[in-house]
Amino acid sequence: MTADSAAPSGPGPDGPRHVAIIMDGNGRWAKAKGLPRALGHREGVQALKRTIQAAPDFGIRCLTVFGFSTENWSRPAEEVSDLMGLVRTYVASDLARLEKAGVRLRILGRREGLPADIAAIIDKAEAQTAHNDKFMLQVAFNYGGRADLIDAARRHAERILAGETTEPLNEENFAAGLATAGSPPLDLIIRTSGEQRLSNFLLWEAAYAELVFQDILWPDYGPKALGEAVAAFAQRERRYGGREPAPARVSA
Ligand code: IPE
Ligand code: IPE
Ligand code: MG
């Protein structure tokens, strides 16, 4: 195994504050080694742990990772159940440590459709870390960008019907209904494994995020690869539709 474990080089002035990762390639990693896919997913959790630990060293304040999409239900039942099992073991083994490290954990995605015990684990993990503000970790699980857009629109309509607001829909009140409401503007989306698509991840938030695609398979990810993505980000000129290049990160 070539786990990426080199020491990070530290945050730059234009480092991304909010980074999202499409953690892809667990299956191919396992296949290349003649191992069952479940082991690829298990190593993927180790890569996630390494990446979370390294993120603050690059000045990242919020990390959003794609763990399970609304489309991933179409995988064989055995694989779906392996992925659910990993949530149980990850939260059981890491929640106390995350809480102590000042991490606020949020799960993005629909609770309906999840096994009842997973929904309960998620609720507990969120409640237990809600007071933390050093670092935000958002795990998209049973998440789909389109479903989230529909939910946000529905929330606004419900507020109007309930007489809670008379405000017409606008970008601000719409974004307040998204699963990511309250997290910093998204600066960078990373996708591993060489695929170059969003696969229904953070469709609204991606509007002006920089995209970095890396050929590494997710179970091999870690501080070195994250450092390379952050370095690529720092080279980008963000213009937001204007003519003048802005620094890579918006100072909000
Ligand atoms: C990413 O790895 C993890 C999830 C989608 C849950 P994959 O399982 O998609 O791995 P590949 O794309 O088949 O290699
Ligand atoms: C996206 O990866 C979902 C996660 C990483 C959880 P997929 O492997 O499901 O995406 P596609 O099917 O290749 O587009
Ligand atoms: Mg994949």
PDB file of C-alpha atoms and ligand atoms in Angstrom:
ATOM      1  CA  MET A   1       0.000   0.000   0.000  1.00  0.00           C
ATOM      2  CA  THR A   2       1.343   3.441  -0.881  1.00  0.00           C
ATOM      3  CA  ALA A   3      -0.415   5.482   1.763  1.00  0.00           C
ATOM      4  CA  ASP A   4       0.264   9.156   1.317  1.00  0.00           C
ATOM      5  CA  SER A   5       1.648  10.338   4.618  1.00  0.00           C
ATOM      6  CA  ALA A   6       4.173  13.100   3.861  1.00  0.00           C
ATOM      7  CA  ALA A   7       4.168  16.140   6.128  1.00  0.00           C
ATOM      8  CA  PRO A   8       2.136  19.143   4.888  1.00  0.00           C
ATOM      9  CA  SER A   9       3.930  22.354   3.995  1.00  0.00           C
ATOM     10  CA  GLY A  10       1.605  24.701   5.889  1.00  0.00           C
ATOM     11  CA  PRO A  11      -1.136  27.127   4.860  1.00  0.00           C
ATOM     12  CA  GLY A  12      -0.560  29.762   2.222  1.00  0.00           C
ATOM     13  CA  PRO A  13      -2.166  33.218   2.291  1.00  0.00           C
ATOM     14  CA  ASP A  14      -4.616  32.250  -0.452  1.00  0.00           C
ATOM     15  CA  GLY A  15      -5.485  28.837   0.913  1.00  0.00           C
ATOM     16  CA  PRO A  16      -9.016  27.522   0.513  1.00  0.00           C
ATOM     17  CA  ARG A  17     -11.176  27.884   3.614  1.00  0.00           C
ATOM     18  CA  HIS A  18     -13.887  25.434   2.553  1.00  0.00           C
ATOM     19  CA  VAL A  19     -12.857  22.329   0.612  1.00  0.00           C
ATOM     20  CA  ALA A  20     -15.173  19.597  -0.655  1.00  0.00           C
ATOM     21  CA  ILE A  21     -13.953  16.176  -1.732  1.00  0.00           C
ATOM     22  CA  ILE A  22     -15.599  13.567  -3.935  1.00  0.00           C
ATOM     23  CA  MET A  23     -13.803  10.574  -2.471  1.00  0.00           C
ATOM     24  CA  ASP A  24     -13.796   8.285  -5.491  1.00  0.00           C
ATOM     25  CA  GLY A  25     -11.921   5.135  -6.477  1.00  0.00           C
ATOM     26  CA  ASN A  26     -12.322   2.763  -3.545  1.00  0.00           C
ATOM     27  CA  GLY A  27     -13.621   0.002  -5.812  1.00  0.00           C
ATOM     28  CA  ARG A  28     -10.814   0.366  -8.348  1.00  0.00           C
ATOM     29  CA  TRP A  29      -8.230   0.471  -5.566  1.00  0.00           C
ATOM     30  CA  ALA A  30      -9.515  -2.854  -4.218  1.00  0.00           C
ATOM     31  CA  LYS A  31      -9.825  -4.400  -7.674  1.00  0.00           C
ATOM     32  CA  ALA A  32      -6.240  -3.487  -8.553  1.00  0.00           C
ATOM     33  CA  LYS A  33      -5.099  -5.352  -5.457  1.00  0.00           C
ATOM     34  CA  GLY A  34      -7.413  -8.336  -5.954  1.00  0.00           C
ATOM     35  CA  LEU A  35      -9.294  -7.431  -2.760  1.00  0.00           C
ATOM     36  CA  PRO A  36     -13.039  -7.239  -2.074  1.00  0.00           C
ATOM     37  CA  ARG A  37     -14.598  -3.790  -2.600  1.00  0.00           C
ATOM     38  CA  ALA A  38     -15.457  -3.668   1.108  1.00  0.00           C
ATOM     39  CA  LEU A  39     -11.747  -3.428   1.888  1.00  0.00           C
ATOM     40  CA  GLY A  40     -11.424  -0.526  -0.507  1.00  0.00           C
ATOM     41  CA  HIS A  41     -14.136   1.298   1.413  1.00  0.00           C
ATOM     42  CA  ARG A  42     -12.471   0.440   4.707  1.00  0.00           C
ATOM     43  CA  GLU A  43      -9.145   1.873   3.529  1.00  0.00           C
ATOM     44  CA  GLY A  44     -11.120   4.849   2.272  1.00  0.00           C
ATOM     45  CA  VAL A  45     -12.093   5.603   5.863  1.00  0.00           C
ATOM     46  CA  GLN A  46      -8.405   5.588   6.842  1.00  0.00           C
ATOM     47  CA  ALA A  47      -7.688   8.063   4.031  1.00  0.00           C
ATOM     48  CA  LEU A  48     -10.523  10.238   5.309  1.00  0.00           C
ATOM     49  CA  LYS A  49      -9.031  10.241   8.807  1.00  0.00           C
ATOM     50  CA  ARG A  50      -5.601  11.267   7.461  1.00  0.00           C
ATOM     51  CA  THR A  51      -7.162  14.008   5.373  1.00  0.00           C
ATOM     52  CA  ILE A  52      -9.268  15.433   8.207  1.00  0.00           C
ATOM     53  CA  GLN A  53      -6.238  15.529  10.431  1.00  0.00           C
ATOM     54  CA  ALA A  54      -4.129  17.351   7.829  1.00  0.00           C
ATOM     55  CA  ALA A  55      -6.788  19.851   6.709  1.00  0.00           C
ATOM     56  CA  PRO A  56      -6.285  22.502   9.436  1.00  0.00           C
ATOM     57  CA  ASP A  57      -2.544  22.593   8.648  1.00  0.00           C
ATOM     58  CA  PHE A  58      -3.471  23.988   5.226  1.00  0.00           C
ATOM     59  CA  GLY A  59      -5.720  26.671   6.706  1.00  0.00           C
ATOM     60  CA  ILE A  60      -8.877  24.732   5.822  1.00  0.00           C
ATOM     61  CA  ARG A  61     -11.709  25.498   8.265  1.00  0.00           C
ATOM     62  CA  CYS A  62     -14.436  23.407   6.710  1.00  0.00           C
ATOM     63  CA  LEU A  63     -14.217  20.070   4.930  1.00  0.00           C
ATOM     64  CA  THR A  64     -17.201  18.558   3.133  1.00  0.00           C
ATOM     65  CA  VAL A  65     -16.865  14.985   1.901  1.00  0.00           C
ATOM     66  CA  PHE A  66     -19.149  12.873  -0.259  1.00  0.00           C
ATOM     67  CA  GLY A  67     -19.755   9.593   1.527  1.00  0.00           C
ATOM     68  CA  PHE A  68     -22.899   8.206  -0.091  1.00  0.00           C
ATOM     69  CA  SER A  69     -25.036   9.663  -2.848  1.00  0.00           C
ATOM     70  CA  THR A  70     -28.775   9.286  -3.374  1.00  0.00           C
ATOM     71  CA  GLU A  71     -27.762   7.330  -6.507  1.00  0.00           C
ATOM     72  CA  ASN A  72     -25.510   4.927  -4.564  1.00  0.00           C
ATOM     73  CA  TRP A  73     -28.636   3.037  -3.419  1.00  0.00           C
ATOM     74  CA  SER A  74     -28.550   1.434  -6.861  1.00  0.00           C
ATOM     75  CA  ARG A  75     -25.452  -0.570  -5.870  1.00  0.00           C
ATOM     76  CA  PRO A  76     -25.801  -4.213  -4.759  1.00  0.00           C
ATOM     77  CA  ALA A  77     -27.395  -4.538  -1.302  1.00  0.00           C
ATOM     78  CA  GLU A  78     -24.212  -6.031   0.136  1.00  0.00           C
ATOM     79  CA  GLU A  79     -22.129  -2.992  -0.799  1.00  0.00           C
ATOM     80  CA  VAL A  80     -24.788  -0.585   0.494  1.00  0.00           C
ATOM     81  CA  SER A  81     -24.797  -2.467   3.773  1.00  0.00           C
ATOM     82  CA  ASP A  82     -20.953  -2.356   3.952  1.00  0.00           C
ATOM     83  CA  LEU A  83     -21.072   1.422   3.532  1.00  0.00           C
ATOM     84  CA  MET A  84     -23.751   1.795   6.225  1.00  0.00           C
ATOM     85  CA  GLY A  85     -21.633  -0.383   8.510  1.00  0.00           C
ATOM     86  CA  LEU A  86     -18.679   1.948   8.062  1.00  0.00           C
ATOM     87  CA  VAL A  87     -20.721   4.885   9.337  1.00  0.00           C
ATOM     88  CA  ARG A  88     -21.552   2.916  12.474  1.00  0.00           C
ATOM     89  CA  THR A  89     -17.929   2.003  13.159  1.00  0.00           C
ATOM     90  CA  TYR A  90     -16.509   5.406  12.177  1.00  0.00           C
ATOM     91  CA  VAL A  91     -18.801   7.352  14.478  1.00  0.00           C
ATOM     92  CA  ALA A  92     -18.395   4.813  17.292  1.00  0.00           C
ATOM     93  CA  SER A  93     -14.588   4.931  17.087  1.00  0.00           C
ATOM     94  CA  ASP A  94     -13.998   8.609  16.276  1.00  0.00           C
ATOM     95  CA  LEU A  95     -16.789  10.762  17.677  1.00  0.00           C
ATOM     96  CA  ALA A  96     -15.176  11.360  21.075  1.00  0.00           C
ATOM     97  CA  ARG A  97     -11.850  12.267  19.459  1.00  0.00           C
ATOM     98  CA  LEU A  98     -13.488  14.649  16.985  1.00  0.00           C
ATOM     99  CA  GLU A  99     -15.450  16.292  19.766  1.00  0.00           C
ATOM    100  CA  LYS A 100     -12.294  16.791  21.815  1.00  0.00           C
ATOM    101  CA  ALA A 101     -10.456  18.236  18.830  1.00  0.00           C
ATOM    102  CA  GLY A 102     -13.090  20.966  18.452  1.00  0.00           C
ATOM    103  CA  VAL A 103     -14.704  19.517  15.326  1.00  0.00           C
ATOM    104  CA  ARG A 104     -18.340  20.207  14.592  1.00  0.00           C
ATOM    105  CA  LEU A 105     -19.776  17.281  12.642  1.00  0.00           C
ATOM    106  CA  ARG A 106     -22.723  17.766  10.322  1.00  0.00           C
ATOM    107  CA  ILE A 107     -24.328  15.195   8.080  1.00  0.00           C
ATOM    108  CA  LEU A 108     -25.751  16.573   4.837  1.00  0.00           C
ATOM    109  CA  GLY A 109     -28.532  14.615   3.197  1.00  0.00           C
ATOM    110  CA  ARG A 110     -31.987  13.255   3.716  1.00  0.00           C
ATOM    111  CA  ARG A 111     -32.550  11.372   6.946  1.00  0.00           C
ATOM    112  CA  GLU A 112     -35.582   9.588   5.492  1.00  0.00           C
ATOM    113  CA  GLY A 113     -34.568   6.350   3.864  1.00  0.00           C
ATOM    114  CA  LEU A 114     -31.644   5.736   6.206  1.00  0.00           C
ATOM    115  CA  PRO A 115     -31.732   2.778   8.601  1.00  0.00           C
ATOM    116  CA  ALA A 116     -33.222   4.025  11.903  1.00  0.00           C
ATOM    117  CA  ASP A 117     -30.078   3.302  13.920  1.00  0.00           C
ATOM    118  CA  ILE A 118     -27.906   5.297  11.482  1.00  0.00           C
ATOM    119  CA  ALA A 119     -30.293   8.265  11.661  1.00  0.00           C
ATOM    120  CA  ALA A 120     -30.063   8.102  15.465  1.00  0.00           C
ATOM    121  CA  ILE A 121     -26.240   7.869  15.405  1.00  0.00           C
ATOM    122  CA  ILE A 122     -26.100  10.906  13.121  1.00  0.00           C
ATOM    123  CA  ASP A 123     -28.461  12.956  15.297  1.00  0.00           C
ATOM    124  CA  LYS A 124     -26.398  12.133  18.361  1.00  0.00           C
ATOM    125  CA  ALA A 125     -23.082  12.962  16.666  1.00  0.00           C
ATOM    126  CA  GLU A 126     -24.413  16.321  15.494  1.00  0.00           C
ATOM    127  CA  ALA A 127     -25.852  17.206  18.889  1.00  0.00           C
ATOM    128  CA  GLN A 128     -22.692  16.141  20.720  1.00  0.00           C
ATOM    129  CA  THR A 129     -20.436  18.352  18.571  1.00  0.00           C
ATOM    130  CA  ALA A 130     -22.807  21.280  17.918  1.00  0.00           C
ATOM    131  CA  HIS A 131     -20.927  23.523  20.373  1.00  0.00           C
ATOM    132  CA  ASN A 132     -17.606  23.139  18.547  1.00  0.00           C
ATOM    133  CA  ASP A 133     -16.351  25.841  16.189  1.00  0.00           C
ATOM    134  CA  LYS A 134     -12.675  25.126  15.507  1.00  0.00           C
ATOM    135  CA  PHE A 135     -13.331  23.026  12.444  1.00  0.00           C
ATOM    136  CA  MET A 136     -16.429  21.958  10.539  1.00  0.00           C
ATOM    137  CA  LEU A 137     -16.644  18.467   9.059  1.00  0.00           C
ATOM    138  CA  GLN A 138     -19.641  17.895   6.806  1.00  0.00           C
ATOM    139  CA  VAL A 139     -20.285  14.376   5.592  1.00  0.00           C
ATOM    140  CA  ALA A 140     -22.706  14.132   2.693  1.00  0.00           C
ATOM    141  CA  PHE A 141     -24.542  10.878   3.248  1.00  0.00           C
ATOM    142  CA  ASN A 142     -27.719   9.962   1.382  1.00  0.00           C
ATOM    143  CA  TYR A 143     -27.054  13.322  -0.251  1.00  0.00           C
ATOM    144  CA  GLY A 144     -27.940  14.442  -3.753  1.00  0.00           C
ATOM    145  CA  GLY A 145     -27.491  17.981  -5.031  1.00  0.00           C
ATOM    146  CA  ARG A 146     -30.785  17.936  -6.899  1.00  0.00           C
ATOM    147  CA  ALA A 147     -32.688  16.555  -3.914  1.00  0.00           C
ATOM    148  CA  ASP A 148     -31.147  19.293  -1.754  1.00  0.00           C
ATOM    149  CA  LEU A 149     -32.229  22.007  -4.211  1.00  0.00           C
ATOM    150  CA  ILE A 150     -35.775  20.621  -4.182  1.00  0.00           C
ATOM    151  CA  ASP A 151     -35.762  20.505  -0.370  1.00  0.00           C
ATOM    152  CA  ALA A 152     -34.576  24.131  -0.177  1.00  0.00           C
ATOM    153  CA  ALA A 153     -37.303  25.296  -2.540  1.00  0.00           C
ATOM    154  CA  ARG A 154     -39.880  23.340  -0.573  1.00  0.00           C
ATOM    155  CA  ARG A 155     -38.674  24.830   2.717  1.00  0.00           C
ATOM    156  CA  HIS A 156     -39.161  28.335   1.414  1.00  0.00           C
ATOM    157  CA  ALA A 157     -42.633  27.550   0.098  1.00  0.00           C
ATOM    158  CA  GLU A 158     -43.549  26.038   3.466  1.00  0.00           C
ATOM    159  CA  ARG A 159     -42.355  29.143   5.303  1.00  0.00           C
ATOM    160  CA  ILE A 160     -44.536  31.288   3.083  1.00  0.00           C
ATOM    161  CA  LEU A 161     -47.553  29.008   3.570  1.00  0.00           C
ATOM    162  CA  ALA A 162     -46.989  29.025   7.349  1.00  0.00           C
ATOM    163  CA  GLY A 163     -46.939  32.836   7.311  1.00  0.00           C
ATOM    164  CA  GLU A 164     -43.323  32.920   8.581  1.00  0.00           C
ATOM    165  CA  THR A 165     -42.164  35.093   5.690  1.00  0.00           C
ATOM    166  CA  THR A 166     -43.553  37.086   2.798  1.00  0.00           C
ATOM    167  CA  GLU A 167     -40.157  37.487   1.173  1.00  0.00           C
ATOM    168  CA  PRO A 168     -39.977  36.355  -2.454  1.00  0.00           C
ATOM    169  CA  LEU A 169     -37.415  33.654  -3.144  1.00  0.00           C
ATOM    170  CA  ASN A 170     -33.902  35.070  -3.585  1.00  0.00           C
ATOM    171  CA  GLU A 171     -30.379  33.654  -3.566  1.00  0.00           C
ATOM    172  CA  GLU A 172     -29.879  34.421   0.099  1.00  0.00           C
ATOM    173  CA  ASN A 173     -33.064  32.925   1.530  1.00  0.00           C
ATOM    174  CA  PHE A 174     -32.802  29.977  -0.861  1.00  0.00           C
ATOM    175  CA  ALA A 175     -29.235  29.178   0.240  1.00  0.00           C
ATOM    176  CA  ALA A 176     -30.410  29.349   3.860  1.00  0.00           C
ATOM    177  CA  GLY A 177     -32.550  26.285   3.139  1.00  0.00           C
ATOM    178  CA  LEU A 178     -29.716  24.184   1.722  1.00  0.00           C
ATOM    179  CA  ALA A 179     -28.021  21.472   3.766  1.00  0.00           C
ATOM    180  CA  THR A 180     -24.781  23.499   3.736  1.00  0.00           C
ATOM    181  CA  ALA A 181     -26.399  26.646   5.205  1.00  0.00           C
ATOM    182  CA  GLY A 182     -24.054  28.212   7.735  1.00  0.00           C
ATOM    183  CA  SER A 183     -20.861  26.789   6.261  1.00  0.00           C
ATOM    184  CA  PRO A 184     -18.331  29.122   4.557  1.00  0.00           C
ATOM    185  CA  PRO A 185     -18.544  29.735   0.794  1.00  0.00           C
ATOM    186  CA  LEU A 186     -17.151  26.746  -1.073  1.00  0.00           C
ATOM    187  CA  ASP A 187     -13.663  27.447  -2.465  1.00  0.00           C
ATOM    188  CA  LEU A 188     -12.443  24.156  -3.863  1.00  0.00           C
ATOM    189  CA  ILE A 189     -13.886  20.837  -5.021  1.00  0.00           C
ATOM    190  CA  ILE A 190     -11.467  17.934  -5.322  1.00  0.00           C
ATOM    191  CA  ARG A 191     -12.336  14.680  -7.073  1.00  0.00           C
ATOM    192  CA  THR A 192     -10.005  11.726  -6.890  1.00  0.00           C
ATOM    193  CA  SER A 193      -9.628   8.706  -9.188  1.00  0.00           C
ATOM    194  CA  GLY A 194      -9.400  10.624 -12.454  1.00  0.00           C
ATOM    195  CA  GLU A 195     -13.157  10.986 -13.057  1.00  0.00           C
ATOM    196  CA  GLN A 196     -14.104  14.525 -14.009  1.00  0.00           C
ATOM    197  CA  ARG A 197     -17.717  15.121 -13.043  1.00  0.00           C
ATOM    198  CA  LEU A 198     -19.722  16.314 -10.057  1.00  0.00           C
ATOM    199  CA  SER A 199     -22.019  13.265  -9.772  1.00  0.00           C
ATOM    200  CA  ASN A 200     -24.773  15.393  -8.217  1.00  0.00           C
ATOM    201  CA  PHE A 201     -22.552  16.870  -5.469  1.00  0.00           C
ATOM    202  CA  LEU A 202     -23.062  20.440  -4.164  1.00  0.00           C
ATOM    203  CA  LEU A 203     -24.654  21.722  -7.377  1.00  0.00           C
ATOM    204  CA  TRP A 204     -25.545  25.154  -6.009  1.00  0.00           C
ATOM    205  CA  GLU A 205     -22.387  25.604  -3.948  1.00  0.00           C
ATOM    206  CA  ALA A 206     -20.159  24.634  -6.905  1.00  0.00           C
ATOM    207  CA  ALA A 207     -21.111  27.779  -8.842  1.00  0.00           C
ATOM    208  CA  TYR A 208     -17.775  29.550  -8.315  1.00  0.00           C
ATOM    209  CA  ALA A 209     -15.716  26.869  -6.647  1.00  0.00           C
ATOM    210  CA  GLU A 210     -12.422  25.865  -8.260  1.00  0.00           C
ATOM    211  CA  LEU A 211     -12.249  22.258  -9.437  1.00  0.00           C
ATOM    212  CA  VAL A 212      -9.195  20.045  -9.027  1.00  0.00           C
ATOM    213  CA  PHE A 213      -9.153  16.508 -10.386  1.00  0.00           C
ATOM    214  CA  GLN A 214      -6.468  14.169  -9.096  1.00  0.00           C
ATOM    215  CA  ASP A 215      -5.526  10.789 -10.521  1.00  0.00           C
ATOM    216  CA  ILE A 216      -4.916   9.201  -7.123  1.00  0.00           C
ATOM    217  CA  LEU A 217      -7.443   6.612  -5.901  1.00  0.00           C
ATOM    218  CA  TRP A 218      -9.130   7.684  -2.677  1.00  0.00           C
ATOM    219  CA  PRO A 219      -7.669   4.997  -0.327  1.00  0.00           C
ATOM    220  CA  ASP A 220      -4.183   6.329  -1.215  1.00  0.00           C
ATOM    221  CA  TYR A 221      -5.116   9.933  -0.350  1.00  0.00           C
ATOM    222  CA  GLY A 222      -3.568  11.933   2.457  1.00  0.00           C
ATOM    223  CA  PRO A 223      -1.654  15.106   3.399  1.00  0.00           C
ATOM    224  CA  LYS A 224       0.650  15.087   0.353  1.00  0.00           C
ATOM    225  CA  ALA A 225      -2.159  14.875  -2.193  1.00  0.00           C
ATOM    226  CA  LEU A 226      -4.215  17.439  -0.271  1.00  0.00           C
ATOM    227  CA  GLY A 227      -1.204  19.761  -0.304  1.00  0.00           C
ATOM    228  CA  GLU A 228      -0.941  19.384  -4.072  1.00  0.00           C
ATOM    229  CA  ALA A 229      -4.619  20.243  -4.526  1.00  0.00           C
ATOM    230  CA  VAL A 230      -4.274  23.288  -2.266  1.00  0.00           C
ATOM    231  CA  ALA A 231      -1.180  24.395  -4.222  1.00  0.00           C
ATOM    232  CA  ALA A 232      -3.100  24.064  -7.509  1.00  0.00           C
ATOM    233  CA  PHE A 233      -5.906  26.152  -6.001  1.00  0.00           C
ATOM    234  CA  ALA A 234      -3.492  28.913  -5.009  1.00  0.00           C
ATOM    235  CA  GLN A 235      -2.452  29.271  -8.672  1.00  0.00           C
ATOM    236  CA  ARG A 236      -6.013  29.925  -9.835  1.00  0.00           C
ATOM    237  CA  GLU A 237      -7.440  33.336 -10.690  1.00  0.00           C
ATOM    238  CA  ARG A 238     -11.041  33.662  -9.629  1.00  0.00           C
ATOM    239  CA  ARG A 239     -12.938  36.359 -11.479  1.00  0.00           C
ATOM    240  CA  TYR A 240     -16.564  35.806 -10.457  1.00  0.00           C
ATOM    241  CA  GLY A 241     -17.701  37.095 -13.813  1.00  0.00           C
ATOM    242  CA  GLY A 242     -15.728  40.344 -13.510  1.00  0.00           C
ATOM    243  CA  ARG A 243     -12.606  41.408 -15.380  1.00  0.00           C
ATOM    244  CA  GLU A 244     -10.168  41.642 -12.525  1.00  0.00           C
ATOM    245  CA  PRO A 245      -8.693  38.480 -11.072  1.00  0.00           C
ATOM    246  CA  ALA A 246      -9.542  38.082  -7.404  1.00  0.00           C
ATOM    247  CA  PRO A 247      -7.261  36.277  -4.961  1.00  0.00           C
ATOM    248  CA  ALA A 248      -7.985  32.569  -4.966  1.00  0.00           C
ATOM    249  CA  ARG A 249      -9.968  32.765  -1.762  1.00  0.00           C
ATOM    250  CA  VAL A 250     -12.747  35.298  -1.157  1.00  0.00           C
ATOM    251  CA  SER A 251     -12.177  37.125   2.083  1.00  0.00           C
ATOM    252  CA  ALA A 252     -15.643  36.851   3.601  1.00  0.00           C
TER     253      ALA A 252
HETATM  254  C1  IPE B   1     -16.122   5.844  -3.814  1.00  0.00           C
HETATM  255  O1  IPE B   1     -15.555   4.722  -4.377  1.00  0.00           O
HETATM  256  C2  IPE B   1     -16.953   5.532  -2.609  1.00  0.00           C
HETATM  257  C3  IPE B   1     -18.403   5.600  -2.854  1.00  0.00           C
HETATM  258  C4  IPE B   1     -18.986   5.973  -3.955  1.00  0.00           C
HETATM  259  C5  IPE B   1     -19.243   5.198  -1.754  1.00  0.00           C
HETATM  260  P1  IPE B   1     -16.301   3.835  -5.447  1.00  0.00           P
HETATM  261  O2  IPE B   1     -16.977   2.706  -4.756  1.00  0.00           O
HETATM  262  O3  IPE B   1     -17.192   4.677  -6.299  1.00  0.00           O
HETATM  263  O4  IPE B   1     -15.081   3.293  -6.279  1.00  0.00           O
HETATM  264  P2  IPE B   1     -14.983   3.092  -7.851  1.00  0.00           P
HETATM  265  O5  IPE B   1     -15.412   4.367  -8.499  1.00  0.00           O
HETATM  266  O6  IPE B   1     -15.889   1.958  -8.190  1.00  0.00           O
HETATM  267  O7  IPE B   1     -13.545   2.779  -8.084  1.00  0.00           O
HETATM  268  C1  IPE B   2     -19.784   9.825  -6.218  1.00  0.00           C
HETATM  269  O1  IPE B   2     -19.068   8.750  -6.698  1.00  0.00           O
HETATM  270  C2  IPE B   2     -20.345   9.523  -4.860  1.00  0.00           C
HETATM  271  C3  IPE B   2     -19.384   9.387  -3.761  1.00  0.00           C
HETATM  272  C4  IPE B   2     -18.100   9.568  -3.854  1.00  0.00           C
HETATM  273  C5  IPE B   2     -19.941   9.036  -2.499  1.00  0.00           C
HETATM  274  P1  IPE B   2     -19.704   7.636  -7.652  1.00  0.00           P
HETATM  275  O2  IPE B   2     -18.627   6.640  -7.878  1.00  0.00           O
HETATM  276  O3  IPE B   2     -20.978   7.150  -7.080  1.00  0.00           O
HETATM  277  O4  IPE B   2     -20.025   8.462  -8.974  1.00  0.00           O
HETATM  278  P2  IPE B   2     -20.235   7.986 -10.465  1.00  0.00           P
HETATM  279  O5  IPE B   2     -21.275   6.913 -10.442  1.00  0.00           O
HETATM  280  O6  IPE B   2     -18.923   7.459 -10.950  1.00  0.00           O
HETATM  281  O7  IPE B   2     -20.649   9.208 -11.213  1.00  0.00           O
HETATM  282 MG    MG B   3     -16.910   5.678  -8.064  1.00  0.00          MG
END
